[in-house]
């Protein structure tokens, strides 16, 4: 477990970028990790976690939340419309808002519940056909539609293409956010979070660098 090391690297990247200490939220992405590794990070005092599947999070987090106070849970993976109610109930933030139909469902559930997770609009900055997210050219209109539904938009999220240098994607995300008056930038993972912080990330999503490699076997 190298939570301390990652916290130090985040703090150093903040300082080097002239950002305020604590400007960047470290989301520990715990998907697929053995429960004892997640528990160790909780024991070390960390409280902000990310999961990429609603069902997996439902199976794991209610019990941890009973034992550890103040857990904040972020959904970082794609969300199917039929899981939107469960997502509104469990998560404090959703980073994968990318369809009008999904936005409507989330807005309806939030209204029933009287509370809504913070929303990040996912932008497919690499315009990859297989990847989720709105296209950069459609982002402004999509953001406006979400605002018209009263969804609490915190910012934008992206996952750059695996085979490309991420910096131009982080810069593009920052540009779209700035022209839409959005302050949150969810970008940067284990391999590139320092670059993301240099380009304005407010939320980095770090999994394997904290917990170790995921074992999908
Ligand atoms: C798994 C995942 C991460 C964390 O990835 P690492 O490379 O392990 O840091 C971040 N963001 C999303 C959307 C993910 O699915």
Short mmCIF file of C-alpha atoms and ligand atoms in Angstrom, two decimals:
data_model
loop_
_atom_site.label_atom_id
_atom_site.label_comp_id
_atom_site.label_asym_id
_atom_site.label_seq_id
_atom_site.Cartn_x
_atom_site.Cartn_y
_atom_site.Cartn_z
CA UNK A 1 0.00 0.00 0.00
CA UNK A 2 1.53 3.27 -1.02
CA UNK A 3 -1.14 5.79 -0.10
CA UNK A 4 1.44 7.97 1.65
CA UNK A 5 3.67 8.05 -1.40
CA UNK A 6 0.81 9.02 -3.70
CA UNK A 7 -0.37 11.72 -1.29
CA UNK A 8 3.16 13.12 -1.27
CA UNK A 9 3.34 13.09 -5.06
CA UNK A 10 -0.02 14.87 -5.32
CA UNK A 11 1.16 17.54 -2.86
CA UNK A 12 4.41 17.99 -4.76
CA UNK A 13 2.59 18.31 -8.10
CA UNK A 14 0.22 20.87 -6.57
CA UNK A 15 3.16 22.93 -5.33
CA UNK A 16 5.03 22.72 -8.63
CA UNK A 17 1.95 23.87 -10.51
CA UNK A 18 1.45 26.79 -8.11
CA UNK A 19 -1.81 25.30 -6.91
CA UNK A 20 -3.02 25.63 -3.31
CA UNK A 21 -2.28 22.71 -0.97
CA UNK A 22 -5.34 20.46 -1.01
CA UNK A 23 -6.58 21.88 -4.33
CA UNK A 24 -6.62 18.35 -5.75
CA UNK A 25 -8.93 15.61 -4.47
CA UNK A 26 -7.33 12.17 -4.51
CA UNK A 27 -9.91 9.52 -5.41
CA UNK A 28 -8.62 6.04 -4.53
CA UNK A 29 -10.12 3.79 -7.22
CA UNK A 30 -10.77 0.50 -5.43
CA UNK A 31 -12.51 -1.51 -8.17
CA UNK A 32 -11.58 -5.22 -8.28
CA UNK A 33 -9.17 -4.84 -5.34
CA UNK A 34 -9.27 -7.40 -2.52
CA UNK A 35 -11.25 -6.10 0.47
CA UNK A 36 -8.24 -6.23 2.78
CA UNK A 37 -6.36 -3.75 0.58
CA UNK A 38 -9.33 -1.37 0.62
CA UNK A 39 -9.62 -1.79 4.38
CA UNK A 40 -5.93 -0.93 4.83
CA UNK A 41 -6.42 2.34 2.98
CA UNK A 42 -9.49 3.10 5.11
CA UNK A 43 -7.48 2.28 8.26
CA UNK A 44 -4.81 4.70 7.05
CA UNK A 45 -7.46 7.42 7.18
CA UNK A 46 -8.37 7.84 3.53
CA UNK A 47 -12.09 8.36 2.89
CA UNK A 48 -12.54 9.23 -0.79
CA UNK A 49 -12.96 6.22 -3.08
CA UNK A 50 -13.94 5.47 -6.66
CA UNK A 51 -15.68 2.47 -8.18
CA UNK A 52 -16.54 1.82 -11.81
CA UNK A 53 -19.52 -0.51 -11.41
CA UNK A 54 -22.70 0.14 -9.45
CA UNK A 55 -23.25 -3.50 -8.54
CA UNK A 56 -19.70 -4.07 -7.33
CA UNK A 57 -19.92 -0.93 -5.19
CA UNK A 58 -23.26 -2.04 -3.73
CA UNK A 59 -21.69 -5.31 -2.66
CA UNK A 60 -18.72 -3.74 -0.96
CA UNK A 61 -19.41 -0.27 0.41
CA UNK A 62 -22.47 -0.41 2.68
CA UNK A 63 -20.54 -2.61 5.15
CA UNK A 64 -17.44 -0.39 5.03
CA UNK A 65 -19.63 2.68 5.50
CA UNK A 66 -21.03 1.21 8.69
CA UNK A 67 -17.54 0.76 10.07
CA UNK A 68 -15.83 3.89 8.78
CA UNK A 69 -17.38 7.33 9.04
CA UNK A 70 -17.27 9.97 6.36
CA UNK A 71 -16.72 7.79 3.30
CA UNK A 72 -17.25 9.67 0.04
CA UNK A 73 -17.93 7.45 -2.96
CA UNK A 74 -17.40 8.41 -6.62
CA UNK A 75 -18.73 6.48 -9.60
CA UNK A 76 -16.03 6.73 -12.27
CA UNK A 77 -17.27 4.08 -14.73
CA UNK A 78 -20.09 4.01 -17.28
CA UNK A 79 -23.63 4.14 -15.90
CA UNK A 80 -26.55 2.28 -17.47
CA UNK A 81 -29.84 4.14 -17.24
CA UNK A 82 -31.50 1.25 -15.39
CA UNK A 83 -28.94 1.58 -12.58
CA UNK A 84 -29.35 5.32 -12.21
CA UNK A 85 -31.61 5.11 -9.15
CA UNK A 86 -29.14 2.90 -7.29
CA UNK A 87 -26.33 5.23 -8.33
CA UNK A 88 -28.11 8.30 -6.96
CA UNK A 89 -28.66 6.46 -3.68
CA UNK A 90 -25.11 5.21 -3.19
CA UNK A 91 -22.72 7.72 -4.74
CA UNK A 92 -21.67 11.23 -3.74
CA UNK A 93 -20.42 12.02 -7.24
CA UNK A 94 -20.93 10.59 -10.72
CA UNK A 95 -18.14 11.16 -13.26
CA UNK A 96 -19.76 9.50 -16.27
CA UNK A 97 -22.74 11.66 -17.23
CA UNK A 98 -22.80 11.48 -21.03
CA UNK A 99 -26.35 10.98 -22.36
CA UNK A 100 -29.51 13.07 -22.20
CA UNK A 101 -31.61 10.05 -21.31
CA UNK A 102 -29.32 9.31 -18.39
CA UNK A 103 -29.36 12.96 -17.33
CA UNK A 104 -33.19 12.91 -17.25
CA UNK A 105 -33.29 9.75 -15.16
CA UNK A 106 -30.72 11.09 -12.71
CA UNK A 107 -32.59 14.38 -12.42
CA UNK A 108 -35.86 12.50 -11.72
CA UNK A 109 -34.32 10.29 -9.02
CA UNK A 110 -32.56 13.25 -7.46
CA UNK A 111 -35.84 15.12 -7.29
CA UNK A 112 -37.59 12.19 -5.57
CA UNK A 113 -34.73 11.85 -3.15
CA UNK A 114 -34.26 15.55 -2.52
CA UNK A 115 -30.51 15.21 -2.99
CA UNK A 116 -28.25 14.71 -5.95
CA UNK A 117 -24.68 13.50 -6.36
CA UNK A 118 -22.27 16.02 -7.88
CA UNK A 119 -22.04 15.47 -11.61
CA UNK A 120 -19.10 15.40 -13.99
CA UNK A 121 -19.81 15.28 -17.72
CA UNK A 122 -17.57 12.73 -19.40
CA UNK A 123 -16.01 14.03 -22.62
CA UNK A 124 -14.59 11.65 -25.21
CA UNK A 125 -11.64 13.90 -25.97
CA UNK A 126 -10.00 11.32 -28.24
CA UNK A 127 -13.25 10.82 -30.20
CA UNK A 128 -12.79 7.06 -29.84
CA UNK A 129 -15.81 5.16 -31.20
CA UNK A 130 -15.77 2.51 -28.44
CA UNK A 131 -15.41 5.00 -25.61
CA UNK A 132 -18.14 6.66 -23.53
CA UNK A 133 -18.49 10.41 -23.29
CA UNK A 134 -19.91 13.26 -25.31
CA UNK A 135 -17.87 14.46 -28.27
CA UNK A 136 -15.97 17.72 -27.71
CA UNK A 137 -18.11 19.43 -30.38
CA UNK A 138 -21.30 18.44 -28.53
CA UNK A 139 -20.11 19.29 -25.03
CA UNK A 140 -21.36 22.90 -24.75
CA UNK A 141 -24.91 22.01 -25.81
CA UNK A 142 -24.96 18.94 -23.55
CA UNK A 143 -23.79 20.98 -20.55
CA UNK A 144 -26.52 23.55 -21.21
CA UNK A 145 -29.18 20.82 -21.35
CA UNK A 146 -27.99 19.32 -18.05
CA UNK A 147 -28.09 22.75 -16.42
CA UNK A 148 -31.64 23.23 -17.65
CA UNK A 149 -32.52 20.04 -15.72
CA UNK A 150 -31.03 21.55 -12.54
CA UNK A 151 -28.37 18.85 -12.29
CA UNK A 152 -25.52 20.02 -10.03
CA UNK A 153 -22.65 20.07 -12.54
CA UNK A 154 -19.30 20.10 -10.84
CA UNK A 155 -17.11 19.70 -13.89
CA UNK A 156 -15.83 17.49 -16.69
CA UNK A 157 -14.09 14.13 -16.83
CA UNK A 158 -11.96 12.43 -19.48
CA UNK A 159 -10.01 9.23 -20.08
CA UNK A 160 -7.39 9.94 -22.77
CA UNK A 161 -6.70 7.27 -25.41
CA UNK A 162 -4.28 4.64 -24.10
CA UNK A 163 -1.82 5.03 -26.95
CA UNK A 164 -1.57 8.81 -26.95
CA UNK A 165 0.21 11.34 -24.82
CA UNK A 166 -2.45 12.57 -22.38
CA UNK A 167 -1.46 16.24 -22.04
CA UNK A 168 -3.37 17.57 -25.09
CA UNK A 169 -6.49 15.76 -23.85
CA UNK A 170 -6.17 17.29 -20.39
CA UNK A 171 -5.67 20.72 -21.98
CA UNK A 172 -8.73 20.28 -24.20
CA UNK A 173 -10.87 19.26 -21.22
CA UNK A 174 -9.69 22.35 -19.34
CA UNK A 175 -10.59 24.57 -22.27
CA UNK A 176 -14.12 23.17 -22.55
CA UNK A 177 -14.61 23.55 -18.79
CA UNK A 178 -13.35 27.14 -18.75
CA UNK A 179 -15.61 28.34 -21.55
CA UNK A 180 -18.58 26.75 -19.76
CA UNK A 181 -17.75 28.19 -16.36
CA UNK A 182 -17.10 24.79 -14.81
CA UNK A 183 -14.43 24.50 -12.15
CA UNK A 184 -14.04 20.72 -11.70
CA UNK A 185 -11.64 18.66 -13.82
CA UNK A 186 -11.61 14.91 -13.19
CA UNK A 187 -8.52 13.73 -15.03
CA UNK A 188 -5.34 11.81 -14.36
CA UNK A 189 -4.83 8.18 -13.33
CA UNK A 190 -1.92 6.18 -11.92
CA UNK A 191 0.36 6.82 -14.89
CA UNK A 192 -0.32 10.48 -15.51
CA UNK A 193 -1.87 12.21 -12.50
CA UNK A 194 1.04 14.62 -12.08
CA UNK A 195 0.64 15.86 -15.64
CA UNK A 196 -3.08 16.22 -15.05
CA UNK A 197 -2.45 18.30 -11.93
CA UNK A 198 -0.08 20.54 -13.89
CA UNK A 199 -2.93 21.11 -16.36
CA UNK A 200 -5.53 21.94 -13.72
CA UNK A 201 -7.01 18.65 -12.47
CA UNK A 202 -9.17 19.08 -9.38
CA UNK A 203 -9.86 15.34 -9.03
CA UNK A 204 -7.37 12.58 -9.85
CA UNK A 205 -8.55 8.96 -10.03
CA UNK A 206 -5.73 6.72 -8.88
CA UNK A 207 -6.13 2.96 -8.53
CA UNK A 208 -3.19 0.63 -9.05
CA UNK A 209 -0.55 3.09 -7.84
CA UNK A 210 -2.26 3.05 -4.43
CA UNK A 211 -3.55 -0.51 -4.14
CA UNK A 212 -1.26 -2.47 -6.46
CA UNK A 213 -2.13 -4.14 -9.74
CA UNK A 214 -5.69 -5.37 -10.22
CA UNK A 215 -6.05 -9.14 -10.57
CA UNK A 216 -8.82 -9.86 -13.05
CA UNK A 217 -8.04 -13.60 -13.04
C1 LIG B 1 -9.81 2.02 -13.11
C2 LIG B 1 -10.00 3.45 -13.38
C3 LIG B 1 -9.09 4.40 -12.88
C4 LIG B 1 -7.84 4.04 -12.11
O1 LIG B 1 -6.91 3.46 -12.97
P1 LIG B 1 -5.39 3.20 -12.50
O2 LIG B 1 -4.64 3.15 -13.79
O3 LIG B 1 -5.39 1.91 -11.77
O4 LIG B 1 -4.98 4.33 -11.66
C5 LIG B 1 -9.36 5.73 -13.13
N1 LIG B 1 -10.44 6.12 -13.83
C6 LIG B 1 -11.34 5.24 -14.31
C7 LIG B 1 -12.52 5.73 -15.06
C8 LIG B 1 -11.14 3.88 -14.12
O5 LIG B 1 -12.05 3.00 -14.61
#
